[in-house]
């Protein structure tokens, strides 16, 4: 199974779970669902640690960057991420309810599986406490950057992040397919699985279309500053896009993104600074995916998502996911705390989010890094004197 990619393993998990829920003895389904319950508790426990492990070193690392270039890149990246989430919400709320017939997921009186063992693993702190703690320590380490204490604290937080990333890669990701299998076994037993899969397929297509539309929008806006043909610029970013599809990691795609960005005429100085930084903080594609998936899961549960309810979620996503692009699926892991604390998602709803998000993670990453090239083009026009327009 190690040689099989994550997406095929997730698909195998979904199919296996449905078959177990429909055709196998109930006790087998309950054993599987017991694992899902315990794994869900473990996810809830690890979420605050993910937030601290990602955000503290992410903020602390910014201290060594150049002032105005950093401010411009970070500001533009965050505005792009925020705009992507808002646009995605309104498109999703316009289209997704029409995809889901009646707005409910199966028979509300249907009985699913129950766990053999009720085990609680309470997190060491709440999500908002973790966020505040991460900001305090991240900014504090940044402030102490010229003192010896900063080196000790920063090294500790980097190693802490390494532990969290290793736990995600070695424990969470490998066991996700079994977790998803348990969720779908429960849904199959209660008669919800097939409707959910039908919705997943259509939402998947919608998300990819939104990704492509947002990429075109970014390069069209960049063209107002650079004078370059947006579609010609996008064409030069195709190698980076396709690489991201395969790696599902913005960080791993940086060398290709740099080459493609420079091919679009961005100066080497700006590209070498903006692209690696944007790979960490620019998450427009991931935000589009998470917002659309969250809307779909809520509508499936018979809820009506409200913009004022989603706005804090979107605002916090761009911060919470800092440094998550280095880990395949890291964005949705970092977002789990916000899903529960702001949107009130249950363990089952979080599991559906993970399944739906991971199925298109490569496309979200590809949208992220392709947009990095547009941001670099924008920043280049401010950092250097405008060159003659190219097409």
Short mmCIF file of C-alpha atoms in Angstrom, two decimals:
data_model
loop_
_atom_site.label_atom_id
_atom_site.label_comp_id
_atom_site.label_asym_id
_atom_site.label_seq_id
_atom_site.Cartn_x
_atom_site.Cartn_y
_atom_site.Cartn_z
CA UNK A 1 0.00 0.00 0.00
CA UNK A 2 2.98 2.35 0.54
CA UNK A 3 3.55 2.62 -3.20
CA UNK A 4 -0.07 3.62 -3.79
CA UNK A 5 -0.79 7.35 -3.74
CA UNK A 6 -2.98 8.95 -1.08
CA UNK A 7 -5.89 9.65 -3.42
CA UNK A 8 -6.20 6.00 -4.60
CA UNK A 9 -5.99 4.87 -0.97
CA UNK A 10 -8.77 7.29 -0.02
CA UNK A 11 -10.92 5.96 -2.85
CA UNK A 12 -10.23 2.38 -1.70
CA UNK A 13 -11.17 3.44 1.82
CA UNK A 14 -14.46 4.97 0.67
CA UNK A 15 -15.42 1.92 -1.41
CA UNK A 16 -14.39 -0.50 1.37
CA UNK A 17 -16.36 1.46 3.95
CA UNK A 18 -19.51 1.45 1.82
CA UNK A 19 -19.24 -2.30 1.17
CA UNK A 20 -18.71 -3.01 4.88
CA UNK A 21 -21.66 -0.81 5.85
CA UNK A 22 -23.98 -2.43 3.30
CA UNK A 23 -23.03 -6.11 3.19
CA UNK A 24 -20.89 -7.11 6.17
CA UNK A 25 -22.14 -8.12 9.64
CA UNK A 26 -22.80 -5.14 11.87
CA UNK A 27 -20.06 -6.09 14.35
CA UNK A 28 -17.41 -5.68 11.64
CA UNK A 29 -18.73 -2.22 10.84
CA UNK A 30 -18.71 -1.35 14.53
CA UNK A 31 -15.06 -2.41 14.87
CA UNK A 32 -14.16 -0.15 11.96
CA UNK A 33 -16.25 2.68 13.36
CA UNK A 34 -14.56 2.26 16.76
CA UNK A 35 -11.22 2.99 15.06
CA UNK A 36 -12.80 6.02 13.35
CA UNK A 37 -14.09 7.31 16.70
CA UNK A 38 -10.68 6.97 18.40
CA UNK A 39 -8.88 8.46 15.39
CA UNK A 40 -11.31 11.40 15.42
CA UNK A 41 -10.48 12.02 19.09
CA UNK A 42 -6.77 11.95 18.19
CA UNK A 43 -7.37 14.51 15.44
CA UNK A 44 -9.13 16.77 17.92
CA UNK A 45 -6.18 16.46 20.29
CA UNK A 46 -3.53 17.24 17.67
CA UNK A 47 -5.28 20.30 16.16
CA UNK A 48 -4.06 22.88 18.76
CA UNK A 49 -0.54 21.47 18.43
CA UNK A 50 -0.74 21.82 14.63
CA UNK A 51 -1.81 25.46 15.01
CA UNK A 52 1.09 26.25 17.36
CA UNK A 53 3.58 24.18 15.37
CA UNK A 54 2.68 25.88 12.08
CA UNK A 55 1.99 29.47 13.11
CA UNK A 56 4.76 30.21 15.65
CA UNK A 57 7.75 29.36 13.38
CA UNK A 58 5.87 30.79 10.38
CA UNK A 59 5.57 34.22 12.03
CA UNK A 60 9.03 34.02 13.61
CA UNK A 61 10.66 33.27 10.23
CA UNK A 62 9.30 36.52 8.78
CA UNK A 63 11.65 38.51 11.03
CA UNK A 64 14.64 37.90 8.80
CA UNK A 65 12.93 39.17 5.64
CA UNK A 66 13.29 42.57 3.99
CA UNK A 67 10.82 45.19 5.29
CA UNK A 68 8.82 46.75 2.42
CA UNK A 69 9.12 43.72 0.16
CA UNK A 70 7.86 41.51 2.98
CA UNK A 71 4.95 43.82 3.80
CA UNK A 72 3.91 44.10 0.15
CA UNK A 73 4.12 40.36 -0.50
CA UNK A 74 2.39 39.34 2.74
CA UNK A 75 -0.35 41.94 2.29
CA UNK A 76 -1.05 40.98 -1.31
CA UNK A 77 -0.95 37.25 -0.54
CA UNK A 78 -3.40 37.61 2.34
CA UNK A 79 -5.78 39.85 0.35
CA UNK A 80 -5.72 37.31 -2.48
CA UNK A 81 -6.47 34.48 -0.04
CA UNK A 82 -9.27 36.47 1.59
CA UNK A 83 -10.82 37.46 -1.75
CA UNK A 84 -10.64 33.86 -2.98
CA UNK A 85 -12.55 32.64 0.08
CA UNK A 86 -15.26 35.29 -0.21
CA UNK A 87 -15.76 34.68 -3.95
CA UNK A 88 -15.82 30.92 -3.35
CA UNK A 89 -18.50 31.28 -0.68
CA UNK A 90 -20.89 33.25 -2.87
CA UNK A 91 -20.39 30.96 -5.87
CA UNK A 92 -20.80 27.88 -3.67
CA UNK A 93 -23.93 29.11 -1.92
CA UNK A 94 -25.40 29.94 -5.32
CA UNK A 95 -24.70 26.54 -6.92
CA UNK A 96 -24.25 23.83 -4.25
CA UNK A 97 -27.79 23.91 -2.75
CA UNK A 98 -29.10 23.17 -6.26
CA UNK A 99 -26.76 20.18 -6.50
CA UNK A 100 -28.01 18.70 -3.22
CA UNK A 101 -31.64 17.64 -3.63
CA UNK A 102 -33.75 18.82 -0.75
CA UNK A 103 -30.72 19.95 1.25
CA UNK A 104 -30.59 16.87 3.48
CA UNK A 105 -28.39 13.82 3.62
CA UNK A 106 -30.60 10.75 3.74
CA UNK A 107 -33.26 9.80 6.31
CA UNK A 108 -32.84 11.79 9.55
CA UNK A 109 -34.26 8.85 11.53
CA UNK A 110 -31.82 6.35 10.02
CA UNK A 111 -29.54 4.61 12.52
CA UNK A 112 -25.83 4.29 11.77
CA UNK A 113 -23.04 2.44 13.53
CA UNK A 114 -21.98 2.81 17.15
CA UNK A 115 -18.51 2.50 18.63
CA UNK A 116 -17.62 -0.43 20.92
CA UNK A 117 -15.45 1.92 22.97
CA UNK A 118 -16.13 5.53 23.98
CA UNK A 119 -12.68 7.05 24.46
CA UNK A 120 -12.10 10.74 25.07
CA UNK A 121 -8.77 12.44 24.29
CA UNK A 122 -9.32 16.08 25.26
CA UNK A 123 -6.93 18.61 23.65
CA UNK A 124 -4.49 20.40 25.94
CA UNK A 125 -6.09 23.75 24.98
CA UNK A 126 -8.91 25.16 22.88
CA UNK A 127 -8.49 26.28 19.28
CA UNK A 128 -8.74 30.02 20.01
CA UNK A 129 -6.35 29.63 22.95
CA UNK A 130 -3.89 27.91 20.60
CA UNK A 131 -4.23 30.73 18.04
CA UNK A 132 -3.62 33.46 20.63
CA UNK A 133 -0.71 31.51 22.10
CA UNK A 134 0.80 31.03 18.64
CA UNK A 135 0.58 34.75 17.87
CA UNK A 136 2.11 35.76 21.20
CA UNK A 137 5.04 33.37 20.87
CA UNK A 138 5.52 33.98 17.12
CA UNK A 139 5.61 37.76 17.51
CA UNK A 140 7.67 37.46 20.69
CA UNK A 141 10.35 35.35 19.01
CA UNK A 142 10.33 37.80 16.11
CA UNK A 143 10.83 40.72 18.52
CA UNK A 144 13.78 38.97 20.18
CA UNK A 145 15.47 38.23 16.87
CA UNK A 146 18.76 39.94 17.80
CA UNK A 147 19.09 38.20 21.18
CA UNK A 148 20.48 34.78 22.02
CA UNK A 149 17.12 33.72 23.52
CA UNK A 150 15.59 34.04 20.05
CA UNK A 151 17.93 31.43 18.61
CA UNK A 152 17.05 28.95 21.36
CA UNK A 153 13.29 29.55 21.11
CA UNK A 154 13.26 29.55 17.32
CA UNK A 155 15.26 26.31 17.16
CA UNK A 156 12.88 24.73 19.66
CA UNK A 157 9.80 25.78 17.66
CA UNK A 158 11.35 24.56 14.40
CA UNK A 159 11.99 21.18 16.00
CA UNK A 160 8.46 21.20 17.45
CA UNK A 161 7.10 21.84 13.94
CA UNK A 162 9.25 18.99 12.63
CA UNK A 163 7.68 16.66 15.21
CA UNK A 164 4.14 17.76 14.29
CA UNK A 165 4.81 17.46 10.54
CA UNK A 166 6.36 14.03 11.12
CA UNK A 167 3.29 12.93 13.11
CA UNK A 168 1.00 14.09 10.30
CA UNK A 169 3.08 12.31 7.66
CA UNK A 170 3.76 9.10 9.60
CA UNK A 171 0.53 8.64 11.56
CA UNK A 172 -2.36 10.87 10.41
CA UNK A 173 -1.96 10.57 6.63
CA UNK A 174 -1.31 6.76 6.53
CA UNK A 175 -4.37 6.00 8.69
CA UNK A 176 -6.70 8.53 7.04
CA UNK A 177 -8.10 5.97 4.53
CA UNK A 178 -9.19 3.71 7.42
CA UNK A 179 -10.73 6.70 9.20
CA UNK A 180 -12.63 7.65 6.03
CA UNK A 181 -13.68 4.01 5.55
CA UNK A 182 -15.29 4.05 9.00
CA UNK A 183 -17.16 7.27 8.22
CA UNK A 184 -18.53 5.85 4.96
CA UNK A 185 -19.40 2.52 6.61
CA UNK A 186 -21.53 4.51 9.07
CA UNK A 187 -23.07 6.53 6.23
CA UNK A 188 -23.79 3.38 4.22
CA UNK A 189 -25.48 1.78 7.25
CA UNK A 190 -27.70 4.86 7.62
CA UNK A 191 -28.38 5.18 3.87
CA UNK A 192 -26.46 8.43 3.24
CA UNK A 193 -23.37 7.23 1.36
CA UNK A 194 -24.52 7.33 -2.26
CA UNK A 195 -26.07 10.78 -2.11
CA UNK A 196 -22.89 12.08 -0.50
CA UNK A 197 -20.70 10.55 -3.22
CA UNK A 198 -22.90 12.06 -5.93
CA UNK A 199 -22.54 15.47 -4.31
CA UNK A 200 -18.76 15.00 -3.94
CA UNK A 201 -18.32 14.45 -7.67
CA UNK A 202 -20.19 17.62 -8.64
CA UNK A 203 -18.56 19.76 -5.94
CA UNK A 204 -15.16 18.47 -7.09
CA UNK A 205 -15.82 19.79 -10.62
CA UNK A 206 -17.11 23.11 -9.26
CA UNK A 207 -13.96 23.59 -7.14
CA UNK A 208 -11.60 22.98 -10.08
CA UNK A 209 -13.58 25.44 -12.24
CA UNK A 210 -13.31 28.05 -9.47
CA UNK A 211 -9.55 27.42 -9.23
CA UNK A 212 -9.09 27.98 -12.96
CA UNK A 213 -11.32 31.06 -12.93
CA UNK A 214 -9.38 32.58 -10.04
CA UNK A 215 -6.04 31.96 -11.76
CA UNK A 216 -7.31 33.79 -14.85
CA UNK A 217 -8.58 36.64 -12.64
CA UNK A 218 -5.21 36.97 -10.88
CA UNK A 219 -3.22 37.15 -14.12
CA UNK A 220 -5.75 39.50 -15.71
CA UNK A 221 -5.31 41.89 -12.78
CA UNK A 222 -1.52 41.47 -12.94
CA UNK A 223 -1.60 42.33 -16.64
CA UNK A 224 -2.95 45.78 -15.78
CA UNK A 225 0.45 46.46 -14.17
CA UNK A 226 2.78 44.42 -16.37
CA UNK A 227 1.12 44.88 -19.75
CA UNK A 228 1.70 41.18 -20.50
CA UNK A 229 -0.92 38.94 -22.05
CA UNK A 230 -2.47 37.06 -19.08
CA UNK A 231 -2.99 33.83 -21.01
CA UNK A 232 0.60 33.84 -22.28
CA UNK A 233 1.75 34.32 -18.69
CA UNK A 234 -0.44 31.46 -17.48
CA UNK A 235 0.94 29.22 -20.23
CA UNK A 236 4.47 29.74 -18.91
CA UNK A 237 3.28 28.69 -15.43
CA UNK A 238 1.93 25.33 -16.67
CA UNK A 239 5.09 23.38 -15.63
CA UNK A 240 4.67 24.64 -12.06
CA UNK A 241 0.94 23.84 -12.11
CA UNK A 242 1.46 20.26 -13.27
CA UNK A 243 4.31 19.70 -10.81
CA UNK A 244 2.08 20.84 -7.94
CA UNK A 245 -0.63 18.42 -9.07
CA UNK A 246 1.79 15.58 -8.52
CA UNK A 247 3.61 16.73 -5.38
CA UNK A 248 0.57 18.27 -3.60
CA UNK A 249 3.11 20.53 -1.88
CA UNK A 250 3.77 24.20 -2.61
CA UNK A 251 7.16 23.94 -0.89
CA UNK A 252 8.25 20.99 -3.03
CA UNK A 253 7.24 22.87 -6.19
CA UNK A 254 9.26 26.03 -5.42
CA UNK A 255 12.16 25.31 -7.86
CA UNK A 256 9.75 24.87 -10.79
CA UNK A 257 7.63 27.86 -9.70
CA UNK A 258 10.77 30.02 -9.62
CA UNK A 259 11.79 28.98 -13.12
CA UNK A 260 8.30 29.60 -14.54
CA UNK A 261 7.98 32.96 -12.77
CA UNK A 262 11.31 34.18 -14.11
CA UNK A 263 10.27 33.03 -17.59
CA UNK A 264 7.42 35.56 -17.27
CA UNK A 265 9.95 38.38 -17.00
CA UNK A 266 9.98 38.79 -13.21
CA UNK A 267 13.39 39.96 -11.99
CA UNK A 268 15.55 37.37 -10.28
CA UNK A 269 15.79 39.40 -7.06
CA UNK A 270 12.02 39.67 -6.68
CA UNK A 271 11.26 36.10 -7.78
CA UNK A 272 13.84 34.63 -5.38
CA UNK A 273 12.18 36.49 -2.50
CA UNK A 274 8.47 36.42 -3.36
CA UNK A 275 8.02 32.85 -4.60
CA UNK A 276 9.41 30.98 -1.53
CA UNK A 277 7.54 33.35 0.81
CA UNK A 278 4.28 33.05 -1.14
CA UNK A 279 4.59 29.26 -1.09
CA UNK A 280 4.09 29.55 2.67
CA UNK A 281 1.51 32.35 2.99
CA UNK A 282 -0.48 32.50 -0.27
CA UNK A 283 -3.29 29.93 -0.05
CA UNK A 284 -6.00 31.11 -2.43
CA UNK A 285 -6.57 27.69 -4.00
CA UNK A 286 -6.68 25.90 -0.65
CA UNK A 287 -9.12 28.50 0.70
CA UNK A 288 -11.42 28.07 -2.30
CA UNK A 289 -11.39 24.31 -1.72
CA UNK A 290 -12.01 24.52 2.02
CA UNK A 291 -14.82 27.06 1.74
CA UNK A 292 -16.61 25.13 -1.03
CA UNK A 293 -16.19 21.82 0.83
CA UNK A 294 -17.47 23.36 4.06
CA UNK A 295 -20.54 24.79 2.32
CA UNK A 296 -21.22 21.39 0.73
CA UNK A 297 -20.92 19.51 4.04
CA UNK A 298 -23.21 22.00 5.80
CA UNK A 299 -25.85 21.88 3.06
CA UNK A 300 -25.65 18.07 3.11
CA UNK A 301 -26.52 18.25 6.80
CA UNK A 302 -29.58 20.38 6.10
CA UNK A 303 -27.98 23.66 7.24
CA UNK A 304 -28.06 27.00 5.44
CA UNK A 305 -24.59 28.62 5.50
CA UNK A 306 -24.58 32.35 6.22
CA UNK A 307 -21.90 34.75 5.02
CA UNK A 308 -21.43 36.43 8.41
CA UNK A 309 -20.94 32.97 9.87
CA UNK A 310 -18.31 32.10 7.25
CA UNK A 311 -16.45 35.42 7.20
CA UNK A 312 -14.54 34.82 10.48
CA UNK A 313 -13.69 31.33 9.20
CA UNK A 314 -12.30 32.76 5.94
CA UNK A 315 -10.43 35.56 7.74
CA UNK A 316 -8.74 33.09 10.10
CA UNK A 317 -7.93 30.50 7.42
CA UNK A 318 -5.24 32.65 5.81
CA UNK A 319 -3.44 32.88 9.16
CA UNK A 320 -4.03 29.37 10.51
CA UNK A 321 -2.65 27.68 7.40
CA UNK A 322 0.72 29.50 7.52
CA UNK A 323 3.46 26.94 6.77
CA UNK A 324 0.86 24.20 6.10
CA UNK A 325 1.67 24.01 2.34
CA UNK A 326 4.83 22.05 3.14
CA UNK A 327 2.67 19.06 4.08
CA UNK A 328 0.28 17.32 1.64
CA UNK A 329 -3.15 17.83 3.17
CA UNK A 330 -1.68 20.20 5.77
CA UNK A 331 -4.20 22.95 4.97
CA UNK A 332 -7.25 20.90 5.94
CA UNK A 333 -5.46 19.61 9.06
CA UNK A 334 -4.74 23.19 10.14
CA UNK A 335 -8.35 24.17 9.37
CA UNK A 336 -9.97 21.43 11.50
CA UNK A 337 -9.91 23.61 14.61
CA UNK A 338 -11.68 26.48 12.84
CA UNK A 339 -14.26 24.10 11.39
CA UNK A 340 -15.21 22.92 14.88
CA UNK A 341 -14.86 26.20 16.80
CA UNK A 342 -16.37 28.62 14.26
CA UNK A 343 -18.65 26.49 12.07
CA UNK A 344 -19.52 23.90 14.71
CA UNK A 345 -18.52 20.84 12.66
CA UNK A 346 -18.88 17.43 14.28
CA UNK A 347 -16.25 14.66 14.00
CA UNK A 348 -18.22 13.08 11.13
CA UNK A 349 -18.44 16.39 9.27
CA UNK A 350 -14.71 16.96 9.75
CA UNK A 351 -14.08 13.49 8.32
CA UNK A 352 -16.16 14.36 5.25
CA UNK A 353 -14.18 17.58 4.88
CA UNK A 354 -10.91 15.66 4.97
CA UNK A 355 -12.13 13.19 2.32
CA UNK A 356 -13.49 15.85 -0.02
CA UNK A 357 -10.51 18.18 0.41
CA UNK A 358 -7.85 15.48 0.00
CA UNK A 359 -9.50 14.26 -3.21
CA UNK A 360 -8.60 17.56 -4.89
CA UNK A 361 -5.60 18.66 -2.79
CA UNK A 362 -3.28 18.66 -5.80
CA UNK A 363 -5.55 21.07 -7.70
CA UNK A 364 -5.73 23.45 -4.72
CA UNK A 365 -1.94 23.42 -4.40
CA UNK A 366 -1.59 24.02 -8.15
CA UNK A 367 -3.87 27.05 -7.87
CA UNK A 368 -1.82 28.34 -4.92
CA UNK A 369 1.55 28.20 -6.66
CA UNK A 370 0.27 29.45 -10.02
CA UNK A 371 -1.10 32.49 -8.21
CA UNK A 372 2.34 32.99 -6.62
CA UNK A 373 3.61 33.89 -10.08
CA UNK A 374 0.94 36.57 -10.44
CA UNK A 375 1.84 38.07 -7.06
CA UNK A 376 5.53 38.10 -8.02
CA UNK A 377 4.65 39.94 -11.25
CA UNK A 378 2.69 42.54 -9.26
CA UNK A 379 5.46 43.04 -6.70
CA UNK A 380 8.07 43.26 -9.45
CA UNK A 381 6.35 46.31 -10.97
CA UNK A 382 6.63 48.11 -7.63
CA UNK A 383 10.12 46.94 -6.74
CA UNK A 384 11.62 47.79 -10.14
CA UNK A 385 11.00 50.46 -12.75
CA UNK A 386 8.34 49.26 -15.23
CA UNK A 387 9.75 47.69 -18.34
CA UNK A 388 8.23 47.99 -21.80
CA UNK A 389 5.01 46.00 -22.14
CA UNK A 390 5.27 42.49 -23.46
CA UNK A 391 2.67 40.15 -24.79
#
